[in-house]
Amino acid sequence: MSRFLKLKSLVPYTPGEQPRSTDRLIKLNTNESPFPPGPEVIKALNAGAVSMLRLYSDPTCAMLREAAADFYGISPDMVCAGNGSDELLALIFHGLTPNGAVFPDITYGFYPVFSDMFGVSAKEIPIREDFSIDVEDYRGEKGTVVIANPNAPTGLYLDEGKVRRLLEQDRDRLVVMDEAYIDFGGKSSVGLLGEYDNLIVVQTFSKSRQLAGERVAIAMSSPEIIADLNTLRFSFNPYNVDSLAILAGSAAMRDREYFEKCRLEIIRSREYTIEKLRELGFNVTDSLANFVFAAPPGMSGGEYMRALRQEGILVRHFDKAKTDAYVRISIGTFEDMQTLIEKTEKILKTARSDAF
Ligand code: PMP
């Protein structure tokens, strides 16, 4: 650390490992899509698009906002685009937390980092023994509530009734629904925007739209809140979404057929994985995300993660007390998940024979 750093105690977010080559690895550690971008995205990223890079990107991101607005049946002035949802969440933590931020103690690891980075007072609400979020625990809290729905890394989903209760507890308190994983079985809260002006829905193109490396995301909210987000965005980086990301994101939004095909395939592979892991004695949550959260029998989460690494499979382990027994396994292709199950059977067999 140099003597010039102002935020001396800042502990940065630790991203999952991004190996240079995934040739001999099955990468199930960062919840990316196992499928490539669709044909419409590939068509959009052509030589003509590259030649336009001499110009700045459209600071209004009109094409992308219109595509998202069409998809959800809302107006484009209810959409703001960002360089990944991490950026949109950063703007929200920075500028839309007049009374601090409130979020579960087990959730996306970036929320406490953003709080520290921007000097936002943060309150962590313990999740329940079964990893669920009880919205009643948020009653009376004044800070902006930030909930990943489904939550990470548990995969557990809050249904619409619970989201409504959260919104109704205090109409003057902002609720941010981070819907990074909503397309894998949940119902988006976008449909509630007409009724509640204290709601922001954030979605990423990194998971269900195959564009993690392109860095595209959207926030959807009332036109007033979107105007505020734009004030923040234009005070930081008006060209936050690059020209290729605008083209790729718009094409991904408009190609409903490819989106549906990929998301249904992930759901099928997730259900297969949950069933097989449970048969092998794992505790597995009822995840509605593109990952499963699973605790192996007879070994810790860390041991299982290391054993899988030896077998060429990357998964994620979070070494907090509450999550230590578990690993988070992203859903890859169906074949990836079959390999995961085979290797897991082998690991459990070896562990059992070592125990004798
Ligand atoms: N929210 C949650 C809950 C996530 O798990 C992630 C992915 N790490 C993000 C937001 C950020 O996604 P991105 O910046 O790629 O849009």
Coordinates of N, CA, C and O and ligand atoms in Angstrom, one line a residue, residues 13 30-31 83-87 89 107-108 110-111 148 150-152 178 180-181 203-207 212 215-217 291 328, ligand 1:
Y13 N -13.4 -6.5 -3.4 CA -14.2 -7.8 -3.7 C -13.2 -8.7 -4.4 O -12.3 -8.3 -5.2
T30 N -18.0 -18.9 -11.7 CA -18.4 -17.4 -11.7 C -19.8 -17.2 -12.4 O -20.1 -16.1 -12.8
N31 N -20.6 -18.3 -12.5 CA -22.0 -18.1 -12.9 C -22.1 -17.5 -14.3 O -23.1 -16.8 -14.6
N83 N -22.3 -0.4 -17.3 CA -21.2 -1.2 -17.6 C -21.1 -2.4 -16.7 O -20.3 -2.4 -15.8
G84 N -22.1 -3.3 -16.9 CA -22.2 -4.4 -15.9 C -23.1 -3.9 -14.7 O -23.2 -2.7 -14.5
S85 N -23.7 -4.8 -14.1 CA -24.6 -4.4 -12.9 C -23.7 -3.9 -11.8 O -24.2 -3.1 -10.9
D86 N -22.5 -4.3 -11.7 CA -21.6 -3.8 -10.6 C -21.5 -2.3 -10.7 O -21.6 -1.6 -9.7
E87 N -21.5 -1.8 -11.9 CA -21.4 -0.3 -12.0 C -22.7 0.4 -11.6 O -22.7 1.4 -10.9
L89 N -24.9 -0.8 -9.6 CA -25.1 -1.0 -8.1 C -24.2 0.0 -7.4 O -24.5 0.6 -6.4
T107 N -25.0 -12.6 1.2 CA -25.5 -12.2 -0.1 C -24.3 -11.9 -1.0 O -23.2 -12.3 -0.7
Y108 N -24.5 -11.1 -2.1 CA -23.5 -10.8 -3.0 C -22.4 -10.0 -2.3 O -22.7 -8.9 -1.7
F110 N -20.2 -8.0 -3.1 CA -19.9 -6.6 -3.4 C -20.6 -5.6 -2.6 O -20.2 -4.4 -2.5
Y111 N -21.8 -5.9 -2.0 CA -22.6 -4.9 -1.3 C -21.8 -4.3 -0.1 O -21.7 -3.0 0.0
A148 N -30.6 -9.4 -3.5 CA -30.4 -10.1 -4.7 C -31.5 -11.2 -4.8 O -31.7 -11.9 -3.8
P150 N -33.1 -14.1 -7.3 CA -32.7 -15.0 -6.2 C -31.4 -14.5 -5.6 O -30.5 -13.9 -6.2
N151 N -31.2 -14.9 -4.3 CA -30.1 -14.5 -3.5 C -28.8 -15.3 -4.0 O -28.9 -16.4 -4.5
A152 N -27.7 -14.6 -3.8 CA -26.4 -15.3 -4.0 C -25.7 -15.4 -2.7 O -25.7 -14.5 -1.9
D178 N -31.8 -6.8 -7.0 CA -30.7 -7.2 -7.9 C -31.1 -8.5 -8.6 O -31.0 -9.6 -7.9
A180 N -29.9 -10.4 -10.9 CA -28.9 -11.0 -11.8 C -29.3 -12.4 -12.3 O -28.9 -12.9 -13.4
Y181 N -30.0 -13.1 -11.4 CA -30.3 -14.5 -11.7 C -31.8 -14.8 -11.9 O -32.3 -15.9 -11.9
Q203 N -30.7 -5.6 -13.6 CA -30.5 -6.8 -14.3 C -29.2 -6.8 -15.1 O -28.8 -5.8 -15.6
T204 N -28.6 -7.9 -15.2 CA -27.3 -8.0 -15.9 C -27.5 -8.9 -17.1 O -28.3 -9.7 -17.2
F205 N -26.6 -8.6 -18.1 CA -26.6 -9.5 -19.3 C -25.5 -10.5 -19.2 O -25.2 -11.2 -20.2
S206 N -24.9 -10.6 -18.0 CA -23.8 -11.5 -17.8 C -24.1 -13.0 -17.7 O -23.3 -13.9 -17.8
K207 N -25.4 -13.3 -17.3 CA -25.7 -14.6 -16.9 C -26.7 -15.2 -18.0 O -26.3 -16.1 -18.7
A212 N -21.1 -11.8 -20.3 CA -20.3 -11.4 -19.1 C -19.1 -10.6 -19.5 O -18.7 -9.6 -18.8
R215 N -19.8 -6.7 -20.5 CA -20.1 -5.7 -19.5 C -21.4 -4.9 -19.8 O -21.2 -3.7 -20.2
V216 N -22.5 -5.5 -19.8 CA -23.8 -4.7 -20.0 C -24.8 -5.1 -18.9 O -24.9 -6.2 -18.5
A217 N -25.5 -4.1 -18.5 CA -26.6 -4.3 -17.5 C -27.6 -3.1 -17.7 O -27.3 -2.1 -18.3
F291 N -26.9 -21.5 -10.6 CA -25.9 -22.2 -9.8 C -26.7 -23.0 -8.8 O -27.9 -22.8 -8.5
R328 N -20.5 -23.2 -4.1 CA -21.5 -22.8 -5.2 C -21.0 -23.3 -6.5 O -19.8 -23.1 -6.9
Ligands
PMP1 N1 -25.3 -9.1 -8.7 C1 -25.1 -10.3 -8.3 C2 -26.0 -10.9 -7.3 C3 -24.1 -11.1 -8.9 O1 -23.9 -12.3 -8.5 C4 -23.3 -10.5 -9.9 C5 -22.2 -11.3 -10.6 N2 -21.0 -11.5 -9.9 C6 -23.5 -9.2 -10.2 C7 -24.5 -8.5 -9.6 C8 -22.6 -8.5 -11.2 O2 -22.8 -8.8 -12.5 P1 -22.2 -7.9 -13.7 O3 -21.4 -6.8 -13.1 O4 -21.4 -8.9 -14.5 O5 -23.4 -7.4 -14.4

